[in-house]
Structures are given as structure tokens and as C-alpha cells.
PDB file of C-alpha atoms and ligand atoms in Angstrom:
ATOM      1  CA  MET A   1      -2.033  -4.640 -26.785  1.00  0.00           C
ATOM      2  CA  ALA A   2       1.026  -6.925 -26.611  1.00  0.00           C
ATOM      3  CA  LEU A   3       3.464  -6.560 -23.719  1.00  0.00           C
ATOM      4  CA  VAL A   4       5.979  -3.771 -24.398  1.00  0.00           C
ATOM      5  CA  PRO A   5       9.513  -3.004 -23.142  1.00  0.00           C
ATOM      6  CA  LEU A   6      10.105   0.027 -20.896  1.00  0.00           C
ATOM      7  CA  THR A   7      11.512   1.858 -23.917  1.00  0.00           C
ATOM      8  CA  ALA A   8       7.935   2.152 -25.217  1.00  0.00           C
ATOM      9  CA  PHE A   9       7.376   4.982 -22.715  1.00  0.00           C
ATOM     10  CA  SER A  10      10.714   5.802 -21.064  1.00  0.00           C
ATOM     11  CA  GLN A  11      11.701   8.708 -23.331  1.00  0.00           C
ATOM     12  CA  LYS A  12       8.264  10.295 -23.054  1.00  0.00           C
ATOM     13  CA  ALA A  13       8.413   9.985 -19.256  1.00  0.00           C
ATOM     14  CA  LYS A  14      11.808  11.666 -19.168  1.00  0.00           C
ATOM     15  CA  ALA A  15      10.838  14.440 -21.585  1.00  0.00           C
ATOM     16  CA  GLU A  16       7.443  15.192 -20.042  1.00  0.00           C
ATOM     17  CA  LYS A  17       8.542  14.662 -16.428  1.00  0.00           C
ATOM     18  CA  PHE A  18       6.213  11.988 -15.214  1.00  0.00           C
ATOM     19  CA  ALA A  19       6.883   8.555 -13.749  1.00  0.00           C
ATOM     20  CA  VAL A  20       5.409   5.210 -14.731  1.00  0.00           C
ATOM     21  CA  GLY A  21       4.481   3.056 -11.751  1.00  0.00           C
ATOM     22  CA  GLN A  22       5.814  -0.443 -11.333  1.00  0.00           C
ATOM     23  CA  PHE A  23       3.271  -2.369  -9.305  1.00  0.00           C
ATOM     24  CA  ASN A  24       4.320  -5.784  -8.047  1.00  0.00           C
ATOM     25  CA  ILE A  25       1.915  -8.643  -8.674  1.00  0.00           C
ATOM     26  CA  ASN A  26       1.205 -11.670  -6.505  1.00  0.00           C
ATOM     27  CA  ASN A  27      -1.996 -13.172  -7.915  1.00  0.00           C
ATOM     28  CA  MET A  28      -4.907 -12.615 -10.291  1.00  0.00           C
ATOM     29  CA  GLU A  29      -6.589 -10.047  -8.019  1.00  0.00           C
ATOM     30  CA  PHE A  30      -3.500  -7.806  -7.981  1.00  0.00           C
ATOM     31  CA  ILE A  31      -3.311  -8.104 -11.779  1.00  0.00           C
ATOM     32  CA  GLN A  32      -6.960  -7.195 -12.295  1.00  0.00           C
ATOM     33  CA  GLY A  33      -6.882  -4.343  -9.761  1.00  0.00           C
ATOM     34  CA  ILE A  34      -3.812  -2.811 -11.398  1.00  0.00           C
ATOM     35  CA  ILE A  35      -5.030  -3.008 -15.010  1.00  0.00           C
ATOM     36  CA  ALA A  36      -8.450  -1.654 -14.058  1.00  0.00           C
ATOM     37  CA  ALA A  37      -6.743   1.450 -12.615  1.00  0.00           C
ATOM     38  CA  ALA A  38      -4.465   1.897 -15.645  1.00  0.00           C
ATOM     39  CA  GLU A  39      -7.267   1.508 -18.153  1.00  0.00           C
ATOM     40  CA  GLU A  40      -9.565   3.899 -16.305  1.00  0.00           C
ATOM     41  CA  LEU A  41      -6.826   6.546 -16.098  1.00  0.00           C
ATOM     42  CA  ASN A  42      -5.275   5.866 -19.519  1.00  0.00           C
ATOM     43  CA  SER A  43      -1.864   5.379 -17.927  1.00  0.00           C
ATOM     44  CA  PRO A  44       1.059   3.197 -19.000  1.00  0.00           C
ATOM     45  CA  LEU A  45       1.921   0.548 -16.417  1.00  0.00           C
ATOM     46  CA  ILE A  46       4.510  -1.968 -15.374  1.00  0.00           C
ATOM     47  CA  PHE A  47       3.918  -5.283 -13.633  1.00  0.00           C
ATOM     48  CA  GLY A  48       6.845  -6.002 -11.315  1.00  0.00           C
ATOM     49  CA  VAL A  49       7.544  -9.660 -10.584  1.00  0.00           C
ATOM     50  CA  SER A  50      10.114 -10.659  -7.988  1.00  0.00           C
ATOM     51  CA  GLU A  51      11.844 -14.028  -7.997  1.00  0.00           C
ATOM     52  CA  GLY A  52       9.723 -14.910  -4.949  1.00  0.00           C
ATOM     53  CA  ALA A  53       6.533 -14.088  -6.861  1.00  0.00           C
ATOM     54  CA  ILE A  54       7.745 -16.259  -9.765  1.00  0.00           C
ATOM     55  CA  ARG A  55       8.263 -19.155  -7.341  1.00  0.00           C
ATOM     56  CA  TYR A  56       4.794 -18.582  -5.853  1.00  0.00           C
ATOM     57  CA  MET A  57       2.778 -18.307  -9.085  1.00  0.00           C
ATOM     58  CA  GLY A  58       5.015 -20.260 -11.466  1.00  0.00           C
ATOM     59  CA  ILE A  59       6.626 -18.452 -14.396  1.00  0.00           C
ATOM     60  CA  ASP A  60       4.144 -19.758 -16.974  1.00  0.00           C
ATOM     61  CA  PHE A  61       1.180 -18.496 -14.938  1.00  0.00           C
ATOM     62  CA  VAL A  62       2.890 -15.109 -14.539  1.00  0.00           C
ATOM     63  CA  VAL A  63       3.399 -14.717 -18.283  1.00  0.00           C
ATOM     64  CA  ALA A  64       0.034 -16.174 -19.324  1.00  0.00           C
ATOM     65  CA  MET A  65      -1.944 -13.980 -16.888  1.00  0.00           C
ATOM     66  CA  SER A  66       0.072 -10.892 -17.847  1.00  0.00           C
ATOM     67  CA  GLU A  67      -0.441 -11.511 -21.551  1.00  0.00           C
ATOM     68  CA  VAL A  68      -4.179 -11.843 -21.010  1.00  0.00           C
ATOM     69  CA  ALA A  69      -4.107  -8.636 -18.942  1.00  0.00           C
ATOM     70  CA  SER A  70      -2.208  -6.736 -21.644  1.00  0.00           C
ATOM     71  CA  ARG A  71      -4.697  -7.835 -24.288  1.00  0.00           C
ATOM     72  CA  GLN A  72      -7.551  -6.486 -22.177  1.00  0.00           C
ATOM     73  CA  VAL A  73      -6.176  -2.936 -22.010  1.00  0.00           C
ATOM     74  CA  LYS A  74      -5.406  -0.296 -24.592  1.00  0.00           C
ATOM     75  CA  VAL A  75      -2.561   1.202 -22.536  1.00  0.00           C
ATOM     76  CA  PRO A  76       1.085   0.111 -22.963  1.00  0.00           C
ATOM     77  CA  MET A  77       2.062  -2.432 -20.354  1.00  0.00           C
ATOM     78  CA  ALA A  78       5.420  -4.033 -19.502  1.00  0.00           C
ATOM     79  CA  LEU A  79       6.052  -7.300 -17.688  1.00  0.00           C
ATOM     80  CA  HIS A  80       9.257  -6.678 -15.753  1.00  0.00           C
ATOM     81  CA  LEU A  81      11.461  -8.909 -13.600  1.00  0.00           C
ATOM     82  CA  ASP A  82      12.146  -7.114 -10.296  1.00  0.00           C
ATOM     83  CA  HIS A  83      15.664  -7.462  -8.813  1.00  0.00           C
ATOM     84  CA  GLY A  84      16.826 -10.337 -11.019  1.00  0.00           C
ATOM     85  CA  SER A  85      19.814 -11.809  -9.231  1.00  0.00           C
ATOM     86  CA  SER A  86      21.522 -13.762 -12.021  1.00  0.00           C
ATOM     87  CA  PHE A  87      22.004 -14.050 -15.766  1.00  0.00           C
ATOM     88  CA  ASP A  88      20.149 -17.384 -15.578  1.00  0.00           C
ATOM     89  CA  ILE A  89      16.926 -15.984 -14.101  1.00  0.00           C
ATOM     90  CA  VAL A  90      17.025 -13.097 -16.590  1.00  0.00           C
ATOM     91  CA  MET A  91      17.317 -15.530 -19.509  1.00  0.00           C
ATOM     92  CA  LYS A  92      14.569 -17.714 -18.074  1.00  0.00           C
ATOM     93  CA  CYS A  93      12.230 -14.709 -17.949  1.00  0.00           C
ATOM     94  CA  ILE A  94      13.124 -13.550 -21.450  1.00  0.00           C
ATOM     95  CA  ARG A  95      12.495 -17.031 -22.861  1.00  0.00           C
ATOM     96  CA  ALA A  96       9.174 -17.242 -20.989  1.00  0.00           C
ATOM     97  CA  GLY A  97       7.918 -13.942 -22.483  1.00  0.00           C
ATOM     98  CA  PHE A  98       8.844 -11.066 -20.116  1.00  0.00           C
ATOM     99  CA  SER A  99       9.168  -7.779 -22.003  1.00  0.00           C
ATOM    100  CA  SER A 100      11.614  -6.238 -19.530  1.00  0.00           C
ATOM    101  CA  VAL A 101      14.087  -7.291 -16.837  1.00  0.00           C
ATOM    102  CA  MET A 102      15.943  -5.745 -13.954  1.00  0.00           C
ATOM    103  CA  PHE A 103      19.394  -7.111 -13.306  1.00  0.00           C
ATOM    104  CA  ASP A 104      20.452  -6.147  -9.801  1.00  0.00           C
ATOM    105  CA  GLY A 105      24.214  -6.453  -9.647  1.00  0.00           C
ATOM    106  CA  SER A 106      24.459  -3.761  -6.976  1.00  0.00           C
ATOM    107  CA  HIS A 107      25.988  -6.086  -4.378  1.00  0.00           C
ATOM    108  CA  HIS A 108      28.931  -6.792  -6.671  1.00  0.00           C
ATOM    109  CA  PRO A 109      31.993  -4.530  -6.867  1.00  0.00           C
ATOM    110  CA  PHE A 110      31.438  -1.658  -9.344  1.00  0.00           C
ATOM    111  CA  GLU A 111      33.470  -3.097 -12.260  1.00  0.00           C
ATOM    112  CA  GLU A 112      31.873  -6.517 -11.822  1.00  0.00           C
ATOM    113  CA  ASN A 113      28.376  -4.961 -11.763  1.00  0.00           C
ATOM    114  CA  ILE A 114      29.210  -3.256 -15.076  1.00  0.00           C
ATOM    115  CA  ARG A 115      30.556  -6.469 -16.615  1.00  0.00           C
ATOM    116  CA  LEU A 116      27.552  -8.582 -15.585  1.00  0.00           C
ATOM    117  CA  THR A 117      24.987  -5.923 -16.495  1.00  0.00           C
ATOM    118  CA  LYS A 118      26.561  -5.530 -19.946  1.00  0.00           C
ATOM    119  CA  GLN A 119      26.102  -9.258 -20.573  1.00  0.00           C
ATOM    120  CA  VAL A 120      22.444  -8.970 -19.607  1.00  0.00           C
ATOM    121  CA  VAL A 121      21.925  -5.889 -21.817  1.00  0.00           C
ATOM    122  CA  GLU A 122      23.478  -7.618 -24.816  1.00  0.00           C
ATOM    123  CA  ALA A 123      21.268 -10.704 -24.484  1.00  0.00           C
ATOM    124  CA  ALA A 124      18.094  -8.778 -23.593  1.00  0.00           C
ATOM    125  CA  HIS A 125      18.404  -6.146 -26.309  1.00  0.00           C
ATOM    126  CA  ALA A 126      18.936  -8.872 -28.916  1.00  0.00           C
ATOM    127  CA  ALA A 127      15.502 -10.159 -27.872  1.00  0.00           C
ATOM    128  CA  GLY A 128      13.862  -6.702 -27.832  1.00  0.00           C
ATOM    129  CA  VAL A 129      13.675  -6.750 -24.029  1.00  0.00           C
ATOM    130  CA  SER A 130      14.547  -3.676 -21.944  1.00  0.00           C
ATOM    131  CA  VAL A 131      16.912  -3.687 -18.960  1.00  0.00           C
ATOM    132  CA  GLU A 132      17.015  -1.819 -15.659  1.00  0.00           C
ATOM    133  CA  GLY A 133      20.319  -1.794 -13.772  1.00  0.00           C
ATOM    134  CA  GLU A 134      21.033  -0.808 -10.168  1.00  0.00           C
ATOM    135  CA  LEU A 135      23.740   1.107  -8.408  1.00  0.00           C
ATOM    136  CA  GLY A 136      24.185   1.570  -4.677  1.00  0.00           C
ATOM    137  CA  SER A 137      22.217  -0.641  -2.328  1.00  0.00           C
ATOM    138  CA  ILE A 138      18.669   0.020  -1.184  1.00  0.00           C
ATOM    139  CA  ALA A 139      17.829  -0.734   2.445  1.00  0.00           C
ATOM    140  CA  GLY A 140      14.886  -2.865   3.578  1.00  0.00           C
ATOM    141  CA  VAL A 141      13.324  -6.189   2.652  1.00  0.00           C
ATOM    142  CA  GLU A 142      11.919  -7.029  -0.782  1.00  0.00           C
ATOM    143  CA  ASP A 143      11.151 -10.751  -0.936  1.00  0.00           C
ATOM    144  CA  ASP A 144      14.523 -12.555  -1.155  1.00  0.00           C
ATOM    145  CA  LEU A 145      16.466  -9.337  -0.888  1.00  0.00           C
ATOM    146  CA  SER A 146      17.273  -7.970   2.552  1.00  0.00           C
ATOM    147  CA  VAL A 147      19.660  -5.085   3.152  1.00  0.00           C
ATOM    148  CA  ASP A 148      20.366  -3.778   6.658  1.00  0.00           C
ATOM    149  CA  GLU A 149      20.176  -0.020   7.079  1.00  0.00           C
ATOM    150  CA  LYS A 150      23.839   0.048   8.076  1.00  0.00           C
ATOM    151  CA  ASP A 151      24.782  -1.746   4.828  1.00  0.00           C
ATOM    152  CA  ALA A 152      22.678   0.488   2.573  1.00  0.00           C
ATOM    153  CA  MET A 153      24.911   2.542   0.334  1.00  0.00           C
ATOM    154  CA  LEU A 154      24.004   5.660  -1.621  1.00  0.00           C
ATOM    155  CA  ALA A 155      24.776   5.617  -5.320  1.00  0.00           C
ATOM    156  CA  ASN A 156      27.813   7.665  -6.320  1.00  0.00           C
ATOM    157  CA  PRO A 157      26.715  10.049  -9.128  1.00  0.00           C
ATOM    158  CA  LYS A 158      29.977   9.909 -11.095  1.00  0.00           C
ATOM    159  CA  GLN A 159      29.955   6.119 -10.995  1.00  0.00           C
ATOM    160  CA  ALA A 160      26.261   6.066 -11.947  1.00  0.00           C
ATOM    161  CA  ILE A 161      26.932   8.139 -15.066  1.00  0.00           C
ATOM    162  CA  GLN A 162      29.858   5.895 -16.016  1.00  0.00           C
ATOM    163  CA  PHE A 163      27.691   2.816 -15.319  1.00  0.00           C
ATOM    164  CA  TRP A 164      25.038   4.025 -17.733  1.00  0.00           C
ATOM    165  CA  GLN A 165      27.598   4.998 -20.412  1.00  0.00           C
ATOM    166  CA  GLU A 166      29.199   1.565 -20.291  1.00  0.00           C
ATOM    167  CA  THR A 167      26.132  -0.636 -19.883  1.00  0.00           C
ATOM    168  CA  GLN A 168      23.496   1.309 -21.883  1.00  0.00           C
ATOM    169  CA  VAL A 169      20.726   0.148 -19.546  1.00  0.00           C
ATOM    170  CA  ASP A 170      17.263   1.487 -20.430  1.00  0.00           C
ATOM    171  CA  MET A 171      16.554   2.667 -16.899  1.00  0.00           C
ATOM    172  CA  LEU A 172      18.832   3.065 -13.907  1.00  0.00           C
ATOM    173  CA  ALA A 173      17.801   2.376 -10.314  1.00  0.00           C
ATOM    174  CA  LEU A 174      19.772   4.410  -7.806  1.00  0.00           C
ATOM    175  CA  ALA A 175      19.967   4.039  -4.056  1.00  0.00           C
ATOM    176  CA  VAL A 176      19.115   7.596  -2.996  1.00  0.00           C
ATOM    177  CA  GLY A 177      17.714   7.105   0.502  1.00  0.00           C
ATOM    178  CA  THR A 178      14.440   5.249   0.001  1.00  0.00           C
ATOM    179  CA  ALA A 179      13.958   1.718   1.364  1.00  0.00           C
ATOM    180  CA  HIS A 180      11.841  -1.309   0.554  1.00  0.00           C
ATOM    181  CA  GLY A 181       8.893  -1.615   2.976  1.00  0.00           C
ATOM    182  CA  MET A 182       7.215   1.120   5.030  1.00  0.00           C
ATOM    183  CA  TYR A 183       9.239   3.796   6.852  1.00  0.00           C
ATOM    184  CA  LYS A 184       9.434   4.416  10.561  1.00  0.00           C
ATOM    185  CA  GLY A 185      10.175   8.088  10.023  1.00  0.00           C
ATOM    186  CA  GLU A 186      10.421  10.088   6.806  1.00  0.00           C
ATOM    187  CA  PRO A 187      12.939   8.911   4.240  1.00  0.00           C
ATOM    188  CA  HIS A 188      15.788  11.339   3.556  1.00  0.00           C
ATOM    189  CA  ILE A 189      15.984  11.378  -0.229  1.00  0.00           C
ATOM    190  CA  HIS A 190      19.132  12.697  -1.900  1.00  0.00           C
ATOM    191  CA  PHE A 191      17.548  14.696  -4.709  1.00  0.00           C
ATOM    192  CA  ASP A 192      20.965  16.107  -5.645  1.00  0.00           C
ATOM    193  CA  VAL A 193      22.132  12.612  -6.598  1.00  0.00           C
ATOM    194  CA  ILE A 194      19.034  12.032  -8.765  1.00  0.00           C
ATOM    195  CA  GLN A 195      19.476  15.416 -10.425  1.00  0.00           C
ATOM    196  CA  GLU A 196      23.167  15.074 -11.207  1.00  0.00           C
ATOM    197  CA  VAL A 197      22.761  11.600 -12.682  1.00  0.00           C
ATOM    198  CA  ALA A 198      19.529  12.319 -14.587  1.00  0.00           C
ATOM    199  CA  ALA A 199      21.060  15.406 -16.206  1.00  0.00           C
ATOM    200  CA  ASN A 200      23.917  13.335 -17.574  1.00  0.00           C
ATOM    201  CA  ILE A 201      22.238  10.182 -18.851  1.00  0.00           C
ATOM    202  CA  ASP A 202      19.633   9.742 -21.593  1.00  0.00           C
ATOM    203  CA  VAL A 203      17.300   7.440 -19.648  1.00  0.00           C
ATOM    204  CA  PRO A 204      15.083   7.871 -16.573  1.00  0.00           C
ATOM    205  CA  VAL A 205      16.213   7.151 -13.031  1.00  0.00           C
ATOM    206  CA  VAL A 206      14.195   4.538 -11.099  1.00  0.00           C
ATOM    207  CA  LEU A 207      13.067   5.061  -7.519  1.00  0.00           C
ATOM    208  CA  HIS A 208      12.612   1.840  -5.552  1.00  0.00           C
ATOM    209  CA  GLY A 209      10.796   1.683  -2.237  1.00  0.00           C
ATOM    210  CA  GLY A 210       7.944   3.941  -3.372  1.00  0.00           C
ATOM    211  CA  SER A 211       5.592   2.898  -0.530  1.00  0.00           C
ATOM    212  CA  GLY A 212       5.195   5.426   2.243  1.00  0.00           C
ATOM    213  CA  VAL A 213       7.246   8.177   0.599  1.00  0.00           C
ATOM    214  CA  PRO A 214       5.505  11.539   1.201  1.00  0.00           C
ATOM    215  CA  ASP A 215       3.728  12.915  -1.886  1.00  0.00           C
ATOM    216  CA  GLU A 216       5.879  16.046  -1.909  1.00  0.00           C
ATOM    217  CA  SER A 217       9.073  13.968  -2.068  1.00  0.00           C
ATOM    218  CA  ILE A 218       7.653  11.878  -4.907  1.00  0.00           C
ATOM    219  CA  ARG A 219       6.817  15.026  -6.890  1.00  0.00           C
ATOM    220  CA  LYS A 220      10.294  16.438  -6.292  1.00  0.00           C
ATOM    221  CA  ALA A 221      11.931  13.136  -7.277  1.00  0.00           C
ATOM    222  CA  ILE A 222      10.025  13.185 -10.571  1.00  0.00           C
ATOM    223  CA  GLN A 223      10.973  16.812 -11.215  1.00  0.00           C
ATOM    224  CA  THR A 224      14.639  15.953 -10.665  1.00  0.00           C
ATOM    225  CA  GLY A 225      14.649  12.993 -13.093  1.00  0.00           C
ATOM    226  CA  VAL A 226      12.834   9.927 -11.764  1.00  0.00           C
ATOM    227  CA  GLY A 227      10.752   8.257 -14.512  1.00  0.00           C
ATOM    228  CA  LYS A 228       9.765   4.953 -12.890  1.00  0.00           C
ATOM    229  CA  ILE A 229       8.645   4.344  -9.311  1.00  0.00           C
ATOM    230  CA  ASN A 230       8.226   0.920  -7.721  1.00  0.00           C
ATOM    231  CA  VAL A 231       5.347   0.261  -5.349  1.00  0.00           C
ATOM    232  CA  ASP A 232       4.740  -3.041  -3.605  1.00  0.00           C
ATOM    233  CA  THR A 233       4.166  -2.776   0.162  1.00  0.00           C
ATOM    234  CA  GLU A 234       1.276  -0.271   0.000  1.00  0.00           C
ATOM    235  CA  ASN A 235      -0.682  -2.620  -2.256  1.00  0.00           C
ATOM    236  CA  ARG A 236       0.043  -5.597  -0.002  1.00  0.00           C
ATOM    237  CA  LEU A 237      -1.137  -3.639   3.027  1.00  0.00           C
ATOM    238  CA  ALA A 238      -4.325  -2.452   1.296  1.00  0.00           C
ATOM    239  CA  PHE A 239      -5.085  -5.944  -0.005  1.00  0.00           C
ATOM    240  CA  THR A 240      -4.575  -7.588   3.394  1.00  0.00           C
ATOM    241  CA  LYS A 241      -6.514  -4.883   5.247  1.00  0.00           C
ATOM    242  CA  ALA A 242      -9.508  -5.431   2.961  1.00  0.00           C
ATOM    243  CA  VAL A 243      -9.399  -9.206   3.503  1.00  0.00           C
ATOM    244  CA  ARG A 244      -9.115  -8.746   7.295  1.00  0.00           C
ATOM    245  CA  GLU A 245     -11.956  -6.246   7.414  1.00  0.00           C
ATOM    246  CA  THR A 246     -14.284  -8.432   5.379  1.00  0.00           C
ATOM    247  CA  LEU A 247     -13.545 -11.506   7.480  1.00  0.00           C
ATOM    248  CA  ALA A 248     -13.819  -9.547  10.738  1.00  0.00           C
ATOM    249  CA  ALA A 249     -17.246  -8.256   9.685  1.00  0.00           C
ATOM    250  CA  LYS A 250     -18.358 -11.692   8.439  1.00  0.00           C
ATOM    251  CA  PRO A 251     -16.410 -14.362  10.344  1.00  0.00           C
ATOM    252  CA  ALA A 252     -18.507 -17.154   8.827  1.00  0.00           C
ATOM    253  CA  GLU A 253     -17.677 -16.146   5.231  1.00  0.00           C
ATOM    254  CA  TYR A 254     -15.976 -18.919   3.283  1.00  0.00           C
ATOM    255  CA  ASP A 255     -16.464 -17.831  -0.316  1.00  0.00           C
ATOM    256  CA  ALA A 256     -13.024 -16.585  -1.390  1.00  0.00           C
ATOM    257  CA  ARG A 257     -14.613 -14.273  -3.959  1.00  0.00           C
ATOM    258  CA  LYS A 258     -16.360 -12.368  -1.166  1.00  0.00           C
ATOM    259  CA  TYR A 259     -13.108 -11.298   0.486  1.00  0.00           C
ATOM    260  CA  LEU A 260     -10.782 -11.274  -2.530  1.00  0.00           C
ATOM    261  CA  GLY A 261     -13.117  -9.013  -4.519  1.00  0.00           C
ATOM    262  CA  PRO A 262     -12.866  -6.113  -2.018  1.00  0.00           C
ATOM    263  CA  ALA A 263      -9.092  -6.726  -1.823  1.00  0.00           C
ATOM    264  CA  ARG A 264      -8.867  -6.364  -5.613  1.00  0.00           C
ATOM    265  CA  ASP A 265     -10.797  -3.068  -5.379  1.00  0.00           C
ATOM    266  CA  ALA A 266      -8.395  -1.885  -2.658  1.00  0.00           C
ATOM    267  CA  VAL A 267      -5.410  -2.512  -4.943  1.00  0.00           C
ATOM    268  CA  LYS A 268      -7.126  -0.604  -7.746  1.00  0.00           C
ATOM    269  CA  GLU A 269      -7.673   2.344  -5.378  1.00  0.00           C
ATOM    270  CA  VAL A 270      -3.994   2.485  -4.326  1.00  0.00           C
ATOM    271  CA  VAL A 271      -2.800   2.213  -7.930  1.00  0.00           C
ATOM    272  CA  MET A 272      -5.129   5.004  -9.076  1.00  0.00           C
ATOM    273  CA  GLN A 273      -3.817   7.292  -6.333  1.00  0.00           C
ATOM    274  CA  LYS A 274      -0.220   6.529  -7.328  1.00  0.00           C
ATOM    275  CA  MET A 275      -0.839   7.071 -11.039  1.00  0.00           C
ATOM    276  CA  LYS A 276      -2.338  10.478 -10.267  1.00  0.00           C
ATOM    277  CA  LEU A 277       0.596  11.344  -8.018  1.00  0.00           C
ATOM    278  CA  PHE A 278       3.155  10.113 -10.572  1.00  0.00           C
ATOM    279  CA  GLY A 279       1.592  12.239 -13.340  1.00  0.00           C
ATOM    280  CA  SER A 280       1.144   9.251 -15.670  1.00  0.00           C
ATOM    281  CA  VAL A 281      -2.617   9.784 -16.106  1.00  0.00           C
ATOM    282  CA  GLY A 282      -3.485  10.297 -19.787  1.00  0.00           C
ATOM    283  CA  LYS A 283       0.085   9.459 -20.871  1.00  0.00           C
ATOM    284  CA  ALA A 284      -0.657   6.095 -22.485  1.00  0.00           C
TER     285      ALA A 284
HETATM  286  P1  13P B   1       8.011  -0.941  -1.614  1.00  0.00           P
HETATM  287  O1  13P B   1       7.627  -2.323  -1.169  1.00  0.00           O
HETATM  288  O2  13P B   1       8.667  -0.159  -0.531  1.00  0.00           O
HETATM  289  O3  13P B   1       6.902  -0.215  -2.273  1.00  0.00           O
HETATM  290  O4  13P B   1       9.180  -1.143  -2.711  1.00  0.00           O
HETATM  291  C1  13P B   1       8.884  -1.810  -3.887  1.00  0.00           C
HETATM  292  C2  13P B   1      10.110  -1.971  -4.721  1.00  0.00           C
HETATM  293  O5  13P B   1      10.980  -1.132  -4.734  1.00  0.00           O
HETATM  294  C3  13P B   1      10.207  -3.164  -5.581  1.00  0.00           C
HETATM  295  O6  13P B   1      11.432  -3.250  -6.226  1.00  0.00           O
END
């Protein structure tokens, strides 16, 4: 199947109350682990690619590998820019073949975020590419993006509704108490904010910082209106743990396939668990 925009499954996710996972990719093993899980569970999926991951792999490798991946599965799959910081990077991704982009204007004043996001939506929609916007600021570190806990700011529901009405983004990320990276304690998620916004906009809410959130909170977030959940850190941890374990057990190993293979399987395992939790199994 060709790469699809988020709109290929966003309305179904909202109507049937499930969430599609965005899994960030870093190399071929992540890509293969993620698509193997999606295909086995007949689940839609989203590859998330940060600007840091684009610098690491090169944009042409990202698109070429993702296109090959999408052709190998029967499930709908989006290639999505994660936390795009400028109009330029968004346009670069669209030209290169991404099917979806996030423009994160959340650090700008509200009116400026609306103005910039609208420009992105206009250009992206003309190319058949979907757009995720963001309101409020999510704590933690995600590649280039680092927000101190004291600077994290919850999304204001009234502003979020106005933001969606004016920008017409296809999905809306809200800062509701989750953070990028693992948690020291339990995250305090503001389900009331999700609920109020989701009830008043036509598109799903996006939950960032999906790693380490208790299952019960994920289920509740989906019930209140979340239709896309981003997961990165848990896959990185599983991948690295598998590499460490293999090399600890066989210190003389030097065939990369022998330690990257188990790491790929570990990513598949995490993604399968998340797809089951998110309710996206069988929803392709
Ligand atoms: P985690 O690394 O906490 O899973 O967050 C991923 C994310 O939100 C990417 O945008």
C-alpha cells in the first residue's frame, strides 16, 4: 500500500474510540520491527520521524525505507514528521514524500501559532498531506526539543477549540500532563481537558509522551477522545536492552546482525503490546 495521510484512519479512530500508535523510527530494524507488529495485528500505523532522526538517517533514506515498508504491508501506514519546527522543514518533508507532518508552533504566542499553523495546513493540504498541530507545551526531552517541567504548560481547552476551528488541523496534540521520556512518578493526566476539547472538535486529540503511561490512563485517555498516541522512549529502551543483553552474554560477538536481530524483535514486541492497548488491532 502507498503511504497515507492521517485522515485515512482519523475519523474511524474517533468514531470507534481507538488510538493509532505513532512509533518513532531510527533505523531499518525499528522500521521492520514496527511493520511486522502492524501486519500481524492488522493495525494501522504511523512512523514518527523527528528532525534529529532525519539528520541521522538522511531524508531520502527515511522516505525510501518507509515507502518500501508501506509496500510490504496491507495495513494503512503514514510517514509523519514529529515536532516540525519550521515551515521550511515541513516543506522539505512534503517534497521528499512524507504523507503527514506535525507543525509544533506551541512555543509561539497563541495568535502566532495559529497564523503559522494555518500556513502549514494550506500548503500541506494542497499536496494531500495531513497536519498535526500542538497547543500547550509538553515537558521532557524529545531529540532537539527540551522543555523543563516548570515551563510545561497545559493546553487551555477554549483556546484549543478555537485553534482547531481556525487552523483546521487534522489532529491536535494537547499538553495534558504527559511528558516525553520515562516518568519518575505517575503522570497526572488532565482527562477533563481532553474531553472538553475532543467533544468540540471533529478530529482526534493526540497524546504525546506515551512511554511509561499506566495502561489504565491510556485507556481512559482514548475513551475521552485521544485518537493517536506517540511512543518513542519505550522502543529505544527495549532495543538497547536487547543489544546490551546479547553483547553481555556473548562479549566476543561482532556480527551486527546477531545483536540487531534480537533488538528488532524487542521493538516488535513493544509495538504489539501498544497496539493491543490502544485498541487498533483489526482496525486496518
Ligand atoms: P515518549 O518518548 O515519551 O514515548 O514520547 C514520544 C513522543 O511524544 C514523540 O513525539
